[in-house]
Tab-separated table of C-alpha atoms in Angstrom:
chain	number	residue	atom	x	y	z
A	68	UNK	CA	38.803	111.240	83.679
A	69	UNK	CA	42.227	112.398	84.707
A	70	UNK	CA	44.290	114.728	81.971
A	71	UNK	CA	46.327	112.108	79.813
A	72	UNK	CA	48.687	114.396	80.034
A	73	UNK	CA	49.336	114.857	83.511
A	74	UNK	CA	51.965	113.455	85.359
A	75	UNK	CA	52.465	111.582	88.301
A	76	UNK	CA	56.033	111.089	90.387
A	77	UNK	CA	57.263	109.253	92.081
A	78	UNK	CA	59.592	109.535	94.888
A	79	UNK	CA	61.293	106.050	95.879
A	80	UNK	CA	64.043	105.484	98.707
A	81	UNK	CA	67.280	104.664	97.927
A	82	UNK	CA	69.105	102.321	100.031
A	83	UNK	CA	72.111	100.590	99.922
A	84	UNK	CA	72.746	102.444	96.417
A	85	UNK	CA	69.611	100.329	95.456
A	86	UNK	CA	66.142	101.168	94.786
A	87	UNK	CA	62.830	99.128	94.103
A	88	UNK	CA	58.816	100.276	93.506
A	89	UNK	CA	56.363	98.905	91.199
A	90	UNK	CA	54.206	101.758	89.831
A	91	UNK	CA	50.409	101.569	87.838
A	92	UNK	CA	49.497	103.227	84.692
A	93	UNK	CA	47.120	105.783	86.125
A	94	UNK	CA	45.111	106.299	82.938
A	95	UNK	CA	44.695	102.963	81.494
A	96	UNK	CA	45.810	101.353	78.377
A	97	UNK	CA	48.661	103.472	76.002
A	98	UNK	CA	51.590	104.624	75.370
A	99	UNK	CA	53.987	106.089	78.661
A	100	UNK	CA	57.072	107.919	78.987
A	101	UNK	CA	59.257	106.741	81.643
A	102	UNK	CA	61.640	109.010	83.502
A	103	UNK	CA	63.999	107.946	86.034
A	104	UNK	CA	65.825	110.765	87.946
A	105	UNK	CA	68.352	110.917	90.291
A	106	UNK	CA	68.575	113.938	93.102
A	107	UNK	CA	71.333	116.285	92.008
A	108	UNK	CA	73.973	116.726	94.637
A	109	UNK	CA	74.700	120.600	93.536
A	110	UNK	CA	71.280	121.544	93.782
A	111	UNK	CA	68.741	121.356	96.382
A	112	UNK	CA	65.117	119.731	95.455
A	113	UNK	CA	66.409	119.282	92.038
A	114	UNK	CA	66.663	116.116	89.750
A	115	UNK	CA	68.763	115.086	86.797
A	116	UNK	CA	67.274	112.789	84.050
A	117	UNK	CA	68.972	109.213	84.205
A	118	UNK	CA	67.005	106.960	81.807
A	119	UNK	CA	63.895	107.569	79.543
A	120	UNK	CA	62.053	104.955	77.590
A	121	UNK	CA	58.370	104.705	76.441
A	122	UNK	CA	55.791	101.343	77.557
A	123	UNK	CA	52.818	100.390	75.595
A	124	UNK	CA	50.112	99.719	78.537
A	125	UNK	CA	47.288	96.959	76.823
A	126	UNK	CA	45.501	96.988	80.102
A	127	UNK	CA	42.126	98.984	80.468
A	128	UNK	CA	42.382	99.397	83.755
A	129	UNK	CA	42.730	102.678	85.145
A	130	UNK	CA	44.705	102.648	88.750
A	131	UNK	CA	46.092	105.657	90.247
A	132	UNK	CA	49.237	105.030	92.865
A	133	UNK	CA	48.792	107.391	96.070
A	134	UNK	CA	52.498	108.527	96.309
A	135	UNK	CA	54.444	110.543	98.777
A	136	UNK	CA	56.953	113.701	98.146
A	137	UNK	CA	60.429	113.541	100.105
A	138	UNK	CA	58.581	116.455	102.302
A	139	UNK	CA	55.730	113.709	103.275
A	140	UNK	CA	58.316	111.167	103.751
A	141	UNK	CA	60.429	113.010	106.040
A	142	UNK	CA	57.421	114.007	108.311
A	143	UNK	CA	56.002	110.332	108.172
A	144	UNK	CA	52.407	111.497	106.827
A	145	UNK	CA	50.218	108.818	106.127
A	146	UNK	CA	46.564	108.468	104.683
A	147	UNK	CA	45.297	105.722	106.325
A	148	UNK	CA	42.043	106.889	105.160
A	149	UNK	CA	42.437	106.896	100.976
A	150	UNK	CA	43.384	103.605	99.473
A	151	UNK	CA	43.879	105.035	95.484
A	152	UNK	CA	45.547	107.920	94.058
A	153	UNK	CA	41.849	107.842	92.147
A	154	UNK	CA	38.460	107.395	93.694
A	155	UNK	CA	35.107	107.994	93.563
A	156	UNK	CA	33.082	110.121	96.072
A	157	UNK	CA	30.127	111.939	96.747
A	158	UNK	CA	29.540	115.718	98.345
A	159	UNK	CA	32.055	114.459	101.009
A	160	UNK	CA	35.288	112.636	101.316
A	161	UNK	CA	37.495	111.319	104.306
A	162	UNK	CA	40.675	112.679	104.327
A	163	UNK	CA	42.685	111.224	107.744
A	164	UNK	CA	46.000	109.912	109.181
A	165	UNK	CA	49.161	109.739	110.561
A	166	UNK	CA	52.356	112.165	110.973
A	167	UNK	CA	55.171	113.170	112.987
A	168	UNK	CA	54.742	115.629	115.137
A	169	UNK	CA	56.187	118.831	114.295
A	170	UNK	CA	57.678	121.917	116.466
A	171	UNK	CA	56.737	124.016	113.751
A	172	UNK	CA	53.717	123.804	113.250
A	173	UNK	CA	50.228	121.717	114.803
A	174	UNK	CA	48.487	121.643	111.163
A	175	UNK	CA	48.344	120.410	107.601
A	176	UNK	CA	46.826	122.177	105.205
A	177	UNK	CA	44.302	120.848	102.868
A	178	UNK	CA	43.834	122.020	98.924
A	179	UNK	CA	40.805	121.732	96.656
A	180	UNK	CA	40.602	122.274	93.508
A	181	UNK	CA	38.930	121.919	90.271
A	182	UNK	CA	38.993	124.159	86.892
A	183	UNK	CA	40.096	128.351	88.167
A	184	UNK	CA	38.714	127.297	91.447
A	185	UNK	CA	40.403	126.606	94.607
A	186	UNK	CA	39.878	126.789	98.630
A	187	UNK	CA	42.263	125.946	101.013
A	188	UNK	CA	41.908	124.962	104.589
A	189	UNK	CA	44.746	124.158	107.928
A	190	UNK	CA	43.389	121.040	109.733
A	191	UNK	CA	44.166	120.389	113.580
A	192	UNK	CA	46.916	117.713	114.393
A	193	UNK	CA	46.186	116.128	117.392
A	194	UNK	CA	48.381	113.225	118.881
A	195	UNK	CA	50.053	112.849	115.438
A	196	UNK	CA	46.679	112.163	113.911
A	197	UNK	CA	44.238	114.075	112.368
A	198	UNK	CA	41.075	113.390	110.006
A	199	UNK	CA	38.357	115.576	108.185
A	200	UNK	CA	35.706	115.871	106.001
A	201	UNK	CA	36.223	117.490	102.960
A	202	UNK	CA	33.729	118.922	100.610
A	203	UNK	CA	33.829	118.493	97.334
A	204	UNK	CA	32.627	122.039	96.529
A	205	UNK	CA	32.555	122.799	92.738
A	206	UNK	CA	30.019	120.123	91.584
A	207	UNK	CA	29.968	117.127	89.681
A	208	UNK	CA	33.433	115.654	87.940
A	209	UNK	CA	37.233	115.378	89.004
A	210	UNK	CA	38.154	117.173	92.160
A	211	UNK	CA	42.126	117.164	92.892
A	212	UNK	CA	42.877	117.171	96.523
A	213	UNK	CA	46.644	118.180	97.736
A	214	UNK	CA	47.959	117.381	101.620
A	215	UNK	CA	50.385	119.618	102.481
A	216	UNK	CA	52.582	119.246	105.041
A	217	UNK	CA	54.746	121.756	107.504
A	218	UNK	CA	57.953	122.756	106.445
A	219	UNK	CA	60.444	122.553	108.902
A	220	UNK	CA	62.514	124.983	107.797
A	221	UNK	CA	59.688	127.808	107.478
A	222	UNK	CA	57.430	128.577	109.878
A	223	UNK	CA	53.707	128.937	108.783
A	224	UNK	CA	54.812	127.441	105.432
A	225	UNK	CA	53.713	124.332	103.532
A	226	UNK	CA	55.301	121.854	101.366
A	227	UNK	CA	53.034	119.419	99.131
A	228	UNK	CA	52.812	115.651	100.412
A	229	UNK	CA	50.547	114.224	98.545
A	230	UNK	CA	47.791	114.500	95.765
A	231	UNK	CA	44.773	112.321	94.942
A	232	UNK	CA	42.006	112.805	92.727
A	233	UNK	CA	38.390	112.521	93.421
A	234	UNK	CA	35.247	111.922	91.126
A	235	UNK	CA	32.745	113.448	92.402
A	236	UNK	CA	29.353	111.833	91.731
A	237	UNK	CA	27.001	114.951	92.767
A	238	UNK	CA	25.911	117.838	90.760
A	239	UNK	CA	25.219	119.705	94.170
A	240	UNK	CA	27.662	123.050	94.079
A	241	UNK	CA	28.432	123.787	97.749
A	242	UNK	CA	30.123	126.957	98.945
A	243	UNK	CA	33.326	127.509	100.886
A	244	UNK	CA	33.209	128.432	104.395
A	245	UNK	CA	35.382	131.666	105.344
A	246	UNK	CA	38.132	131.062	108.138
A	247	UNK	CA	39.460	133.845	109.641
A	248	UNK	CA	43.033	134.003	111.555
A	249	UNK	CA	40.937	134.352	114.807
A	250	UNK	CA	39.599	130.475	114.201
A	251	UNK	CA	43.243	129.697	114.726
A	252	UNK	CA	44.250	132.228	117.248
A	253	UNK	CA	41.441	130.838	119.470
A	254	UNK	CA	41.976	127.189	118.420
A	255	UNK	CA	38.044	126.896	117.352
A	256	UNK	CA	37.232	123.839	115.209
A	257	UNK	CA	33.967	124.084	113.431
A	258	UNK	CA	32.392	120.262	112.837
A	259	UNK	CA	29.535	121.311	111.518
A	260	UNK	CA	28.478	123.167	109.217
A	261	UNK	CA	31.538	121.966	106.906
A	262	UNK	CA	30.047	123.881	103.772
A	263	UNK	CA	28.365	127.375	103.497
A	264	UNK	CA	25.396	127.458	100.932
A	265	UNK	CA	23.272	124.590	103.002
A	266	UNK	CA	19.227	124.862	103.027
A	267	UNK	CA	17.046	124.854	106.690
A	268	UNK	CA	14.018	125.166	107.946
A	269	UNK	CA	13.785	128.213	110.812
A	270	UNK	CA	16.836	126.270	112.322
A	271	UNK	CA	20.440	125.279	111.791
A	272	UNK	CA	22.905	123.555	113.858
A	273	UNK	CA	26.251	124.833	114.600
A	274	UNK	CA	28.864	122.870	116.551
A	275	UNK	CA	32.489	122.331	117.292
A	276	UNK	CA	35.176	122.464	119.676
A	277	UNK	CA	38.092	124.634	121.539
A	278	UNK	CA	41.389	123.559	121.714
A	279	UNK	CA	41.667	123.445	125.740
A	280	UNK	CA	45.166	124.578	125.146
A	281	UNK	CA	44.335	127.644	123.286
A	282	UNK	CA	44.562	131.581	124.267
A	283	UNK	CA	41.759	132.341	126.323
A	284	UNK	CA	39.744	128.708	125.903
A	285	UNK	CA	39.287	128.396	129.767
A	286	UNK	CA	37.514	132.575	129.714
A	287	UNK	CA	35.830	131.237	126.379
A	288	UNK	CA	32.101	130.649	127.872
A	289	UNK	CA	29.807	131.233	125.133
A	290	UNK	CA	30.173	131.784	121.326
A	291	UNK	CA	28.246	134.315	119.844
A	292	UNK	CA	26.325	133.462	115.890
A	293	UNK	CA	25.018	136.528	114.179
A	294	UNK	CA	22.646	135.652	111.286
A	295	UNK	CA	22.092	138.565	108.926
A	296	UNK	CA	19.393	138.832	105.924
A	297	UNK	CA	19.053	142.267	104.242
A	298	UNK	CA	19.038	144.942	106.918
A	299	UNK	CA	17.881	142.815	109.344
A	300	UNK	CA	20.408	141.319	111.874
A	301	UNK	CA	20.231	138.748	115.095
A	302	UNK	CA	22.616	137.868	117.694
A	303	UNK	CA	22.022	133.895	119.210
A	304	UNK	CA	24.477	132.765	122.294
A	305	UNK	CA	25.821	129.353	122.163
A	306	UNK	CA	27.131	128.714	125.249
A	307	UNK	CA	30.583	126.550	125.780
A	308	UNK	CA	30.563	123.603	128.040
A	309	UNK	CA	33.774	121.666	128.612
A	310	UNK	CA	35.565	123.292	125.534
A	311	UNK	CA	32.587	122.104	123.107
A	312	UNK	CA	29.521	124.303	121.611
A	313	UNK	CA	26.070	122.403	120.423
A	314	UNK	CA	23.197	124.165	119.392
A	315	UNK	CA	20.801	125.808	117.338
A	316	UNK	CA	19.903	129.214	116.093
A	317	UNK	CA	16.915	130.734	114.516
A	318	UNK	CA	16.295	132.000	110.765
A	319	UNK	CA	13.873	134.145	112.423
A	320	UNK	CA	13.444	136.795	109.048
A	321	UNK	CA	11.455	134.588	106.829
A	322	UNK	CA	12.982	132.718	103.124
A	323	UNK	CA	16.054	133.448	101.278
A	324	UNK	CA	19.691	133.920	102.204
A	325	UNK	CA	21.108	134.619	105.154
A	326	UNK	CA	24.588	136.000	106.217
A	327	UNK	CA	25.999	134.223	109.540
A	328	UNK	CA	29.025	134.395	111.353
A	329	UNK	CA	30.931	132.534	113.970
A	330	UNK	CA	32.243	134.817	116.692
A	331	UNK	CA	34.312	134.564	120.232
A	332	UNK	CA	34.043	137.301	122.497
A	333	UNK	CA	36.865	139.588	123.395
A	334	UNK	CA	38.252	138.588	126.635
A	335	UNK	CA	39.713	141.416	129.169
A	336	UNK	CA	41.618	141.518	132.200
A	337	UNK	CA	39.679	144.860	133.528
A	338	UNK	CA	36.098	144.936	133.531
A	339	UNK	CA	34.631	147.686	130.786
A	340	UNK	CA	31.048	149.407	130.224
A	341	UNK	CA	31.213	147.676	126.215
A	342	UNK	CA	31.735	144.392	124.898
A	343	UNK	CA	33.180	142.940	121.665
A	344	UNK	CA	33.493	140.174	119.401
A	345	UNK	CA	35.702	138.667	116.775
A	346	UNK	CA	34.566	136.442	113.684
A	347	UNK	CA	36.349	133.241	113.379
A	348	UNK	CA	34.229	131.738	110.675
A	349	UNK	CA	31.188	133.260	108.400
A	350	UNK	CA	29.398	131.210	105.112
A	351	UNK	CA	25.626	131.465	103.940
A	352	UNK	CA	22.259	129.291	104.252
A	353	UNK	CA	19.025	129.509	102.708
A	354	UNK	CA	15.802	129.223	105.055
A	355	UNK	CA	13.350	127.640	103.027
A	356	UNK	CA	10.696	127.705	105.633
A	357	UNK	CA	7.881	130.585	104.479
A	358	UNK	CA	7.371	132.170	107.698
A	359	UNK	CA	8.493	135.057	109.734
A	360	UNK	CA	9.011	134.696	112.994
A	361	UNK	CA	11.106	138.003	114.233
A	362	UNK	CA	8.893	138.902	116.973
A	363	UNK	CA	7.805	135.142	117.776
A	364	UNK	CA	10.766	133.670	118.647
A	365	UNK	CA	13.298	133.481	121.393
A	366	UNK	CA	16.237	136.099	120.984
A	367	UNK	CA	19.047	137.849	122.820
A	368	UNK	CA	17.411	140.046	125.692
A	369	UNK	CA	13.954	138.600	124.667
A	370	UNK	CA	13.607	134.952	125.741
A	371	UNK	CA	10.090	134.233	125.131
A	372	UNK	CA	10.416	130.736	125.887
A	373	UNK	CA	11.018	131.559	129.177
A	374	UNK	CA	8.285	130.087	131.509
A	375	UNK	CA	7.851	133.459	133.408
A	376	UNK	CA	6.984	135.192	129.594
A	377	UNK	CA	4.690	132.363	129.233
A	378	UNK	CA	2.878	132.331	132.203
A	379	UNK	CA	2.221	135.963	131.605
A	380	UNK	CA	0.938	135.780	128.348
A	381	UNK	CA	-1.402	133.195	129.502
A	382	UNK	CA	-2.521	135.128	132.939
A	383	UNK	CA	-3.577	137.793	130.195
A	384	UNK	CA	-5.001	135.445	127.403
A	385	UNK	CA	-7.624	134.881	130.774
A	386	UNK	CA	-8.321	138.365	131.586
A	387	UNK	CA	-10.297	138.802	128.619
């Protein structure tokens, strides 16, 4: 369960020189030490001890307050999603809500972490809401989540707004997908896969979005996955239709690991004799499916699913 010797705060309004909150013992029956602060008024984000005392808890019950920092306050955030400060889960958990829109900045920023590990990830605000589906990467046991929200003073800087704690259920270890400051530049959101290390079959399915309001979304047409397994590489085209990507690619090289990346094409204003493309995302999958299928399947320059390719093949399958 949680450390008994962690700590949780709380931060409680004060109004009319008054203030009122009734808090849980997040850890069950014991003994607690009770601080009450009050913000000092030499010193910014600081807080002077005003009363400590100790209470015995006799109840068993273990229940975890979800509680808000004066930086999640001011920017309204809620979780409408998570009810406890405590919770169980399983591979996934819901992380959505409310806050105020900001000039600063159009993200939050979510935190994972468990033991030395720890992955971080900016999630899209849209219409002062925003929602996602965070892994809970580093196997079974007590993940701590942190939302983090803008600071309004800083640009690209984050304060924390919350934390919660999840018990995760699974024993499944699931690897962090890589985010590159392209993904942002290019306002790509990547739905699914939302964890690298996932198994297929020949296939896997890759889709998301583009922020219509993003540098060059309107010239964004196609995105571009390159799958990679020893020295062997393949390029598959996804192609873009009304600012969202749906499709699948091939694990053409037979079992074991492979290497892909997410990539949006360089966009020009002068037409040039190369082309380029930028990585906005990369993680790993194993194929588990036993064959090879490099010169079998459809590729880039080489659709043999096309029906002229077919009807050839077949016109000579009769020669014979």
């Amino acid at each position: 369960m949680i450390d008994s010797n962690s700590v949780q705060e709380y931060y409680i309004p004060i109004k009319n020189g008054q203030f009122s909150d009734k808090i849980h013992f997040y850890n069950g029956e014991g003994k607690y030490s009770v601080h009450v602060m009050l913000p000092a008024t030499d010193r910014e984000n600081y807080y002077y001890d005003l009363s400590t005392f100790e209470v015995v808890n006799v109840n068993p019950i273990k229940q975890r307050d979800l509680t808000y920092t004066p930086f999640a306050q001011e920017a309204q955030l809620t979780l409408d999603t998570i009810k406890s400060g405590f919770m169980s889960g399983k591979e996934l958990i819901t992380v959505g809500g409310t806050i105020k829109e900001q000039t600063s900045s159009k993200n939050i920023m979510i935190e994972v972490k468990k033991d030395s590990n720890q992955w971080k990830h900016e999630i899209s605000i849209k219409n002062g809401k925003f929602s996602y589906e965070v892994p809970l990467f580093y196997g079974k046991g007590i993940h701590q989540i942190n939302v983090l929200v803008p600071d309004q003073q800083r640009e690209n800087y984050y304060q924390y707004g919350t934390t919660l704690f999840v018990d995760n259920q699974s024993d499944r270890t699931m690897k962090p997908i890589e985010y590159y400051r392209t993904y942002e530049e290019r306002g790509i959101t990547l739905n699914t896969p939302q964890f690298g290390g996932d198994q297929a079959k020949l296939t896997y399915h890759i889709k998301g979005q583009i922020d219509p309001n993003a540098k060059f979304a309107k010239e964004t047409t196609h995105i571009y996955v390159k799958t990679k397994k020893g020295n062997d590489e393949a390029l598959d085209i996804i192609p873009v239709k009304h600012f969202n990507f749906d499709d699948s690619i091939y694990l053409r090289f037979g079992p074991g690991e492979y290497e892909v990346s997410i990539n949006v094409p360089e966009i020009k204003e002068e037409k040039s004799n190369y082309f380029r493309y930028f990585s906005v995302a990369s993680f790993s999958v194993e194929n588990m499916a036993n064959e090879d299928k490099r010169d079998l399947l459809p590729s880039r320059g080489i659709p043999s699913d096309d029906p002229k390719i077919i009807n050839l093949s077949q016109f000579h399958n009769c020669s014979f």
